[in-house]
C-alpha cells in the first residue's frame, strides 16, 4: 500500500493562477481532509469529506474548492492563488472520525505564491 | 479559550533525561485523544493514542485527566532521535466531526 499520496511535492505559482493539489489513498478510507500548516499556526483544517460525494468546510475554506467523486481521490483546488495561500498543505485520511481512528498524512505539498 | 492548547517550548533537554508535556482541551465532550510527532519539514505521524487508564509504549507514557481536561506525554531516557515537535490531537463526541490539533511542543534533545 502506498498510503496517502500527494502531488506535486513543490509548486510555485503566480498570484491569480489556479491549480489543483492531488491527494489519493489506497486504504479504502472513508474520511479525507486537507490541512494547511503555517509557522506558529499549527495545522488548520481547510475542507473535509466523510465519504464519496460528501464534502464540508473546515476552519479556513475561503479560496479553496474540493470534490470527492471517488473514495480514493480528494483534490484541492486553488481558484485564484494569493500570496496568503503560501503554505505547506497536508492531505490525510482515516476510516472514520469516530473513536480511536487517527489520521494518516501524506508527505505534503509545499506551495509558494509569488 | 482555544480548543487545544500546548506550551510551544522549545524544551531543551540532555540525552537520558525525562521530559513531560501537557496539553489542555476545552470541550468536555471530547472522546479520543492522540499524540502525534512531526519532524522538521515532514508530515505528522501518529505516536500513540491516549486511553482513559493511561498507556505506555516503550519509553513513552500517555495519561488522560478528564476532570481537569488535559492529557500528558512523558518521555523517559530521551534520545537524540526524539527531537521533534509533538502535537496533541483531540476528537469531538460525535463520529463525523474533524480532529482538532494543538500547535505543538518542540523538543530538542542535546548530546
mmCIF file of C-alpha atoms in Angstrom, chain B residues 21-107:
data_model
loop_
_atom_site.group_PDB
_atom_site.id
_atom_site.type_symbol
_atom_site.label_atom_id
_atom_site.label_comp_id
_atom_site.label_asym_id
_atom_site.label_seq_id
_atom_site.Cartn_x
_atom_site.Cartn_y
_atom_site.Cartn_z
ATOM 1 C CA UNK B 21 4.423 17.750 28.037
ATOM 2 C CA UNK B 22 0.874 18.699 28.887
ATOM 3 C CA UNK B 23 -1.970 19.621 26.625
ATOM 4 C CA UNK B 24 -5.291 21.109 27.714
ATOM 5 C CA UNK B 25 -8.559 20.856 25.788
ATOM 6 C CA UNK B 26 -11.697 22.929 26.145
ATOM 7 C CA UNK B 27 -14.502 20.582 25.060
ATOM 8 C CA UNK B 28 -15.525 18.310 27.927
ATOM 9 C CA UNK B 29 -17.346 16.060 25.421
ATOM 10 C CA UNK B 30 -14.103 15.162 23.640
ATOM 11 C CA UNK B 31 -13.796 11.410 23.267
ATOM 12 C CA UNK B 32 -10.494 10.447 21.678
ATOM 13 C CA UNK B 33 -7.012 11.743 22.231
ATOM 14 C CA UNK B 34 -3.749 11.214 20.404
ATOM 15 C CA UNK B 35 -0.161 12.336 20.378
ATOM 16 C CA UNK B 36 1.461 12.884 17.002
ATOM 17 C CA UNK B 37 5.097 13.502 16.249
ATOM 18 C CA UNK B 38 6.244 15.824 13.478
ATOM 19 C CA UNK B 39 9.849 16.048 12.346
ATOM 20 C CA UNK B 40 11.123 19.199 10.673
ATOM 21 C CA UNK B 41 9.663 19.556 7.158
ATOM 22 C CA UNK B 42 7.866 16.227 7.407
ATOM 23 C CA UNK B 43 4.278 15.112 7.820
ATOM 24 C CA UNK B 44 2.734 14.437 11.266
ATOM 25 C CA UNK B 45 2.834 10.784 12.290
ATOM 26 C CA UNK B 46 0.807 9.060 14.978
ATOM 27 C CA UNK B 47 2.909 8.443 18.064
ATOM 28 C CA UNK B 48 0.259 6.933 20.312
ATOM 29 C CA UNK B 49 -3.371 7.022 21.299
ATOM 30 C CA UNK B 50 -4.250 8.112 24.822
ATOM 31 C CA UNK B 51 -6.574 5.858 26.795
ATOM 32 C CA UNK B 52 -8.544 6.702 29.915
ATOM 33 C CA UNK B 53 -6.499 4.358 32.072
ATOM 34 C CA UNK B 54 -3.201 5.678 30.724
ATOM 35 C CA UNK B 55 -0.948 3.716 28.434
ATOM 36 C CA UNK B 56 2.680 3.072 27.801
ATOM 37 C CA UNK B 57 4.678 2.309 24.674
ATOM 38 C CA UNK B 58 8.311 1.702 25.450
ATOM 39 C CA UNK B 59 9.801 4.935 26.772
ATOM 40 C CA UNK B 60 6.582 6.863 26.139
ATOM 41 C CA UNK B 61 3.697 7.144 28.593
ATOM 42 C CA UNK B 62 0.430 8.955 27.900
ATOM 43 C CA UNK B 63 -2.089 9.981 30.535
ATOM 44 C CA UNK B 64 -5.584 11.456 30.381
ATOM 45 C CA UNK B 65 -7.165 13.547 33.110
ATOM 46 C CA UNK B 66 -10.802 14.113 32.162
ATOM 47 C CA UNK B 67 -11.648 16.056 35.307
ATOM 48 C CA UNK B 68 -9.015 18.691 34.568
ATOM 49 C CA UNK B 69 -9.276 18.269 30.789
ATOM 50 C CA UNK B 70 -5.680 17.631 29.974
ATOM 51 C CA UNK B 71 -3.505 14.916 28.510
ATOM 52 C CA UNK B 72 0.171 14.401 29.062
ATOM 53 C CA UNK B 73 3.103 12.729 27.360
ATOM 54 C CA UNK B 74 6.114 11.522 29.312
ATOM 55 C CA UNK B 75 9.321 10.550 27.554
ATOM 56 C CA UNK B 76 11.892 8.650 29.587
ATOM 57 C CA UNK B 77 15.582 8.224 28.732
ATOM 58 C CA UNK B 78 15.408 10.821 25.936
ATOM 59 C CA UNK B 79 17.297 10.048 22.737
ATOM 60 C CA UNK B 80 18.644 12.480 20.165
ATOM 61 C CA UNK B 81 16.140 10.966 17.739
ATOM 62 C CA UNK B 82 13.266 12.124 19.960
ATOM 63 C CA UNK B 83 13.929 15.703 18.835
ATOM 64 C CA UNK B 84 10.732 16.743 17.069
ATOM 65 C CA UNK B 85 7.507 18.653 17.553
ATOM 66 C CA UNK B 86 4.813 16.786 19.479
ATOM 67 C CA UNK B 87 1.202 17.537 18.533
ATOM 68 C CA UNK B 88 -1.746 16.970 20.827
ATOM 69 C CA UNK B 89 -4.906 15.906 18.946
ATOM 70 C CA UNK B 90 -8.474 15.693 20.194
ATOM 71 C CA UNK B 91 -11.704 14.426 18.647
ATOM 72 C CA UNK B 92 -15.197 15.573 19.475
ATOM 73 C CA UNK B 93 -18.044 13.466 20.777
ATOM 74 C CA UNK B 94 -19.824 12.668 17.537
ATOM 75 C CA UNK B 95 -18.399 10.425 14.836
ATOM 76 C CA UNK B 96 -18.081 12.760 11.876
ATOM 77 C CA UNK B 97 -16.520 15.909 13.224
ATOM 78 C CA UNK B 98 -12.968 16.932 12.488
ATOM 79 C CA UNK B 99 -9.930 16.356 14.646
ATOM 80 C CA UNK B 100 -8.555 19.373 16.474
ATOM 81 C CA UNK B 101 -4.781 19.775 16.527
ATOM 82 C CA UNK B 102 -2.705 21.680 19.022
ATOM 83 C CA UNK B 103 0.088 23.853 17.664
ATOM 84 C CA UNK B 104 2.704 21.511 19.048
ATOM 85 C CA UNK B 105 5.510 21.443 21.585
ATOM 86 C CA UNK B 106 9.044 21.463 20.273
ATOM 87 C CA UNK B 107 11.577 19.153 21.901
#
